[in-house]
mmCIF file of C-alpha atoms in Angstrom:
data_model
loop_
_atom_site.group_PDB
_atom_site.id
_atom_site.type_symbol
_atom_site.label_atom_id
_atom_site.label_comp_id
_atom_site.label_asym_id
_atom_site.label_seq_id
_atom_site.Cartn_x
_atom_site.Cartn_y
_atom_site.Cartn_z
ATOM 1 C CA MET A 1 0.000 0.000 0.000
ATOM 2 C CA SER A 2 1.280 3.523 -0.810
ATOM 3 C CA ASN A 3 1.881 6.284 1.691
ATOM 4 C CA PRO A 4 -1.137 8.496 2.220
ATOM 5 C CA LYS A 5 -0.922 11.983 0.787
ATOM 6 C CA PRO A 6 -0.603 14.780 3.312
ATOM 7 C CA SER A 7 -3.780 16.662 3.985
ATOM 8 C CA SER A 8 -4.384 19.820 2.016
ATOM 9 C CA THR A 9 -4.024 21.856 5.199
ATOM 10 C CA SER A 10 -0.430 20.762 5.883
ATOM 11 C CA ARG A 11 2.160 23.345 4.910
ATOM 12 C CA ARG A 12 5.465 22.591 3.235
ATOM 13 C CA CYS A 13 8.687 24.550 3.013
ATOM 14 C CA HIS A 14 8.939 26.546 -0.207
ATOM 15 C CA HIS A 15 12.551 25.505 -0.615
ATOM 16 C CA CYS A 16 12.992 21.908 0.564
ATOM 17 C CA HIS A 17 9.326 20.834 0.753
ATOM 18 C CA ARG A 18 9.606 19.486 4.295
ATOM 19 C CA PRO A 19 6.496 19.989 6.446
ATOM 20 C CA VAL A 20 6.491 23.194 8.463
ATOM 21 C CA ILE A 21 4.547 23.957 11.594
ATOM 22 C CA GLY A 22 2.510 27.124 11.891
ATOM 23 C CA THR A 23 2.238 29.803 9.257
ATOM 24 C CA ALA A 24 5.905 29.962 8.193
ATOM 25 C CA SER A 25 6.664 29.478 4.517
ATOM 26 C CA ARG A 26 10.078 27.902 5.158
ATOM 27 C CA CYS A 27 11.448 25.370 7.613
ATOM 28 C CA PRO A 28 13.845 26.629 10.319
ATOM 29 C CA ASP A 29 16.927 25.379 8.430
ATOM 30 C CA CYS A 30 15.936 27.121 5.187
ATOM 31 C CA ARG A 31 15.109 30.329 7.092
ATOM 32 C CA LYS A 32 18.631 30.325 8.556
ATOM 33 C CA LEU A 33 20.092 29.927 5.066
ATOM 34 C CA ARG A 34 18.055 32.913 3.813
ATOM 35 C CA ARG A 35 19.073 35.369 6.548
ATOM 36 C CA ALA A 36 22.337 36.614 5.047
ATOM 37 C CA PRO A 37 21.039 37.081 1.477
ATOM 38 C CA ASP A 38 17.870 38.760 2.749
ATOM 39 C CA ARG A 39 19.837 41.144 4.942
ATOM 40 C CA ALA A 40 22.188 41.986 2.055
ATOM 41 C CA TYR A 41 19.182 42.708 -0.162
ATOM 42 C CA ARG A 42 17.610 44.991 2.460
ATOM 43 C CA GLN A 43 20.951 46.793 2.934
ATOM 44 C CA GLU A 44 21.216 47.366 -0.812
ATOM 45 C CA LEU A 45 17.670 48.670 -0.933
ATOM 46 C CA ALA A 46 18.263 50.991 2.032
ATOM 47 C CA ASP A 47 21.401 52.374 0.352
ATOM 48 C CA ALA A 48 19.474 53.041 -2.845
ATOM 49 C CA LEU A 49 16.579 54.762 -1.054
ATOM 50 C CA PHE A 50 18.827 56.867 1.191
ATOM 51 C CA PRO A 51 22.040 57.542 -0.801
ATOM 52 C CA PRO A 52 25.267 58.888 0.716
ATOM 53 C CA ALA A 53 24.678 62.396 -0.688
ATOM 54 C CA ALA A 54 21.324 62.621 1.094
ATOM 55 C CA ARG A 55 22.851 61.299 4.322
ATOM 56 C CA ALA A 56 25.629 63.908 4.202
ATOM 57 C CA ALA A 57 23.164 66.692 3.436
ATOM 58 C CA LEU A 58 20.925 65.618 6.312
ATOM 59 C CA LEU A 59 23.768 65.589 8.836
ATOM 60 C CA GLY A 60 25.114 68.944 7.654
ATOM 61 C CA ARG A 61 21.773 70.687 7.796
ATOM 62 C CA ILE A 62 20.888 69.248 11.213
ATOM 63 C CA ALA A 63 24.279 70.274 12.597
ATOM 64 C CA SER A 64 23.650 73.792 11.313
ATOM 65 C CA GLY A 65 20.488 73.992 13.408
ATOM 66 C CA GLU A 66 17.648 72.913 11.103
ATOM 67 C CA HIS A 67 15.019 70.547 12.462
ATOM 68 C CA ILE A 68 15.202 66.922 11.341
ATOM 69 C CA THR A 69 11.587 66.795 10.124
ATOM 70 C CA ASP A 70 12.037 69.920 8.004
ATOM 71 C CA VAL A 71 15.281 68.646 6.472
ATOM 72 C CA CYS A 72 13.808 65.205 5.744
ATOM 73 C CA ALA A 73 10.799 66.781 4.062
ATOM 74 C CA ASP A 74 13.096 68.906 1.868
ATOM 75 C CA LEU A 75 15.154 65.841 0.924
ATOM 76 C CA GLY A 76 12.046 63.810 0.124
ATOM 77 C CA ILE A 77 12.581 61.133 2.766
ATOM 78 C CA THR A 78 10.782 60.285 5.974
ATOM 79 C CA VAL A 79 12.259 60.645 9.444
ATOM 80 C CA ASN A 80 11.662 56.915 9.890
ATOM 81 C CA ARG A 81 13.855 56.189 6.873
ATOM 82 C CA ALA A 82 16.591 58.468 8.209
ATOM 83 C CA ARG A 83 16.514 56.916 11.672
ATOM 84 C CA GLY A 84 15.895 53.396 10.394
ATOM 85 C CA TYR A 85 19.009 53.449 8.237
ATOM 86 C CA GLY A 86 20.893 52.927 11.506
ATOM 87 C CA THR A 87 19.667 49.326 11.450
ATOM 88 C CA TYR A 88 22.183 48.681 8.684
ATOM 89 C CA ALA A 89 24.819 51.225 9.672
ATOM 90 C CA PRO A 90 25.300 51.722 13.435
ATOM 91 C CA ALA A 91 27.856 54.452 12.692
ATOM 92 C CA TRP A 92 25.050 56.380 10.977
ATOM 93 C CA SER A 93 22.940 56.266 14.150
ATOM 94 C CA ARG A 94 25.835 57.609 16.201
ATOM 95 C CA ALA A 95 26.528 60.393 13.688
ATOM 96 C CA LEU A 96 22.863 61.377 13.565
ATOM 97 C CA ASP A 97 22.634 61.444 17.370
ATOM 98 C CA LEU A 98 25.777 63.594 17.552
ATOM 99 C CA ALA A 99 24.331 66.057 15.031
ATOM 100 C CA LEU A 100 21.016 66.197 16.917
ATOM 101 C CA THR A 101 22.830 66.731 20.223
ATOM 102 C CA ALA A 102 25.130 69.421 18.826
ATOM 103 C CA SER A 103 22.275 71.437 17.374
ATOM 104 C CA ARG A 104 19.817 71.206 20.256
ATOM 105 C CA ASP A 105 18.342 74.307 21.874
ATOM 106 C CA PRO A 106 20.168 75.123 25.142
ATOM 107 C CA ALA A 107 17.042 76.841 26.497
ATOM 108 C CA LEU A 108 15.116 73.550 26.686
ATOM 109 C CA ASP A 109 15.150 71.161 29.644
ATOM 110 C CA HIS A 110 16.508 68.145 27.755
ATOM 111 C CA GLY A 111 15.618 64.639 28.817
ATOM 112 C CA THR A 112 11.933 65.459 29.283
ATOM 113 C CA ALA A 113 8.903 64.475 27.263
ATOM 114 C CA MET A 114 7.877 68.132 27.206
ATOM 115 C CA ALA A 115 11.092 69.107 25.382
ATOM 116 C CA TYR A 116 10.329 66.398 22.839
ATOM 117 C CA ARG A 117 6.701 67.384 22.397
ATOM 118 C CA HIS A 118 6.675 71.149 22.695
ATOM 119 C CA GLY A 119 10.305 72.014 21.982
ATOM 120 C CA ARG A 120 10.482 69.569 19.039
ATOM 121 C CA CYS A 121 13.844 68.331 20.316
ATOM 122 C CA ARG A 122 14.886 64.939 18.949
ATOM 123 C CA CYS A 123 18.164 64.487 20.811
ATOM 124 C CA PRO A 124 18.767 61.025 22.323
ATOM 125 C CA GLN A 125 17.839 62.168 25.847
ATOM 126 C CA CYS A 126 14.518 63.685 24.774
ATOM 127 C CA ARG A 127 13.670 60.627 22.647
ATOM 128 C CA ALA A 128 14.404 58.364 25.608
ATOM 129 C CA ALA A 129 12.187 60.478 27.883
ATOM 130 C CA LYS A 130 9.377 60.386 25.343
ATOM 131 C CA ASN A 131 9.684 56.614 24.964
ATOM 132 C CA ALA A 132 9.643 56.192 28.760
ATOM 133 C CA THR A 133 6.210 57.800 28.882
ATOM 134 C CA ARG A 134 4.896 55.067 26.553
ATOM 135 C CA ALA A 135 5.821 52.218 28.885
#
């Protein structure tokens, strides 16, 4: 007698066709093999969407005192893209935080949610204070 066919509800890996549990499209081994190529693809995409010239312009304008949301709007990118690029380049996150810290308003009480909300400060201390109010 032949082996019974798997039920139509069982899922199989898209790569090796082994059964998978849950809603994943690949088995754990195939997912591990895909991590490096997927990350390289996302890095390449991030570089194309936020090129070095735009990154340099953003840092220069923030350091000169312009607000990050205004600069991002002028450059045609979102603040999330500018901040999120740090996922692929930790040095970018540090450089952006340094520029935001250097250009912050000395009249504000930094490290408070009020400076983030009303003073529009986006330095690391004000972002941390704003995020602490969420928890």
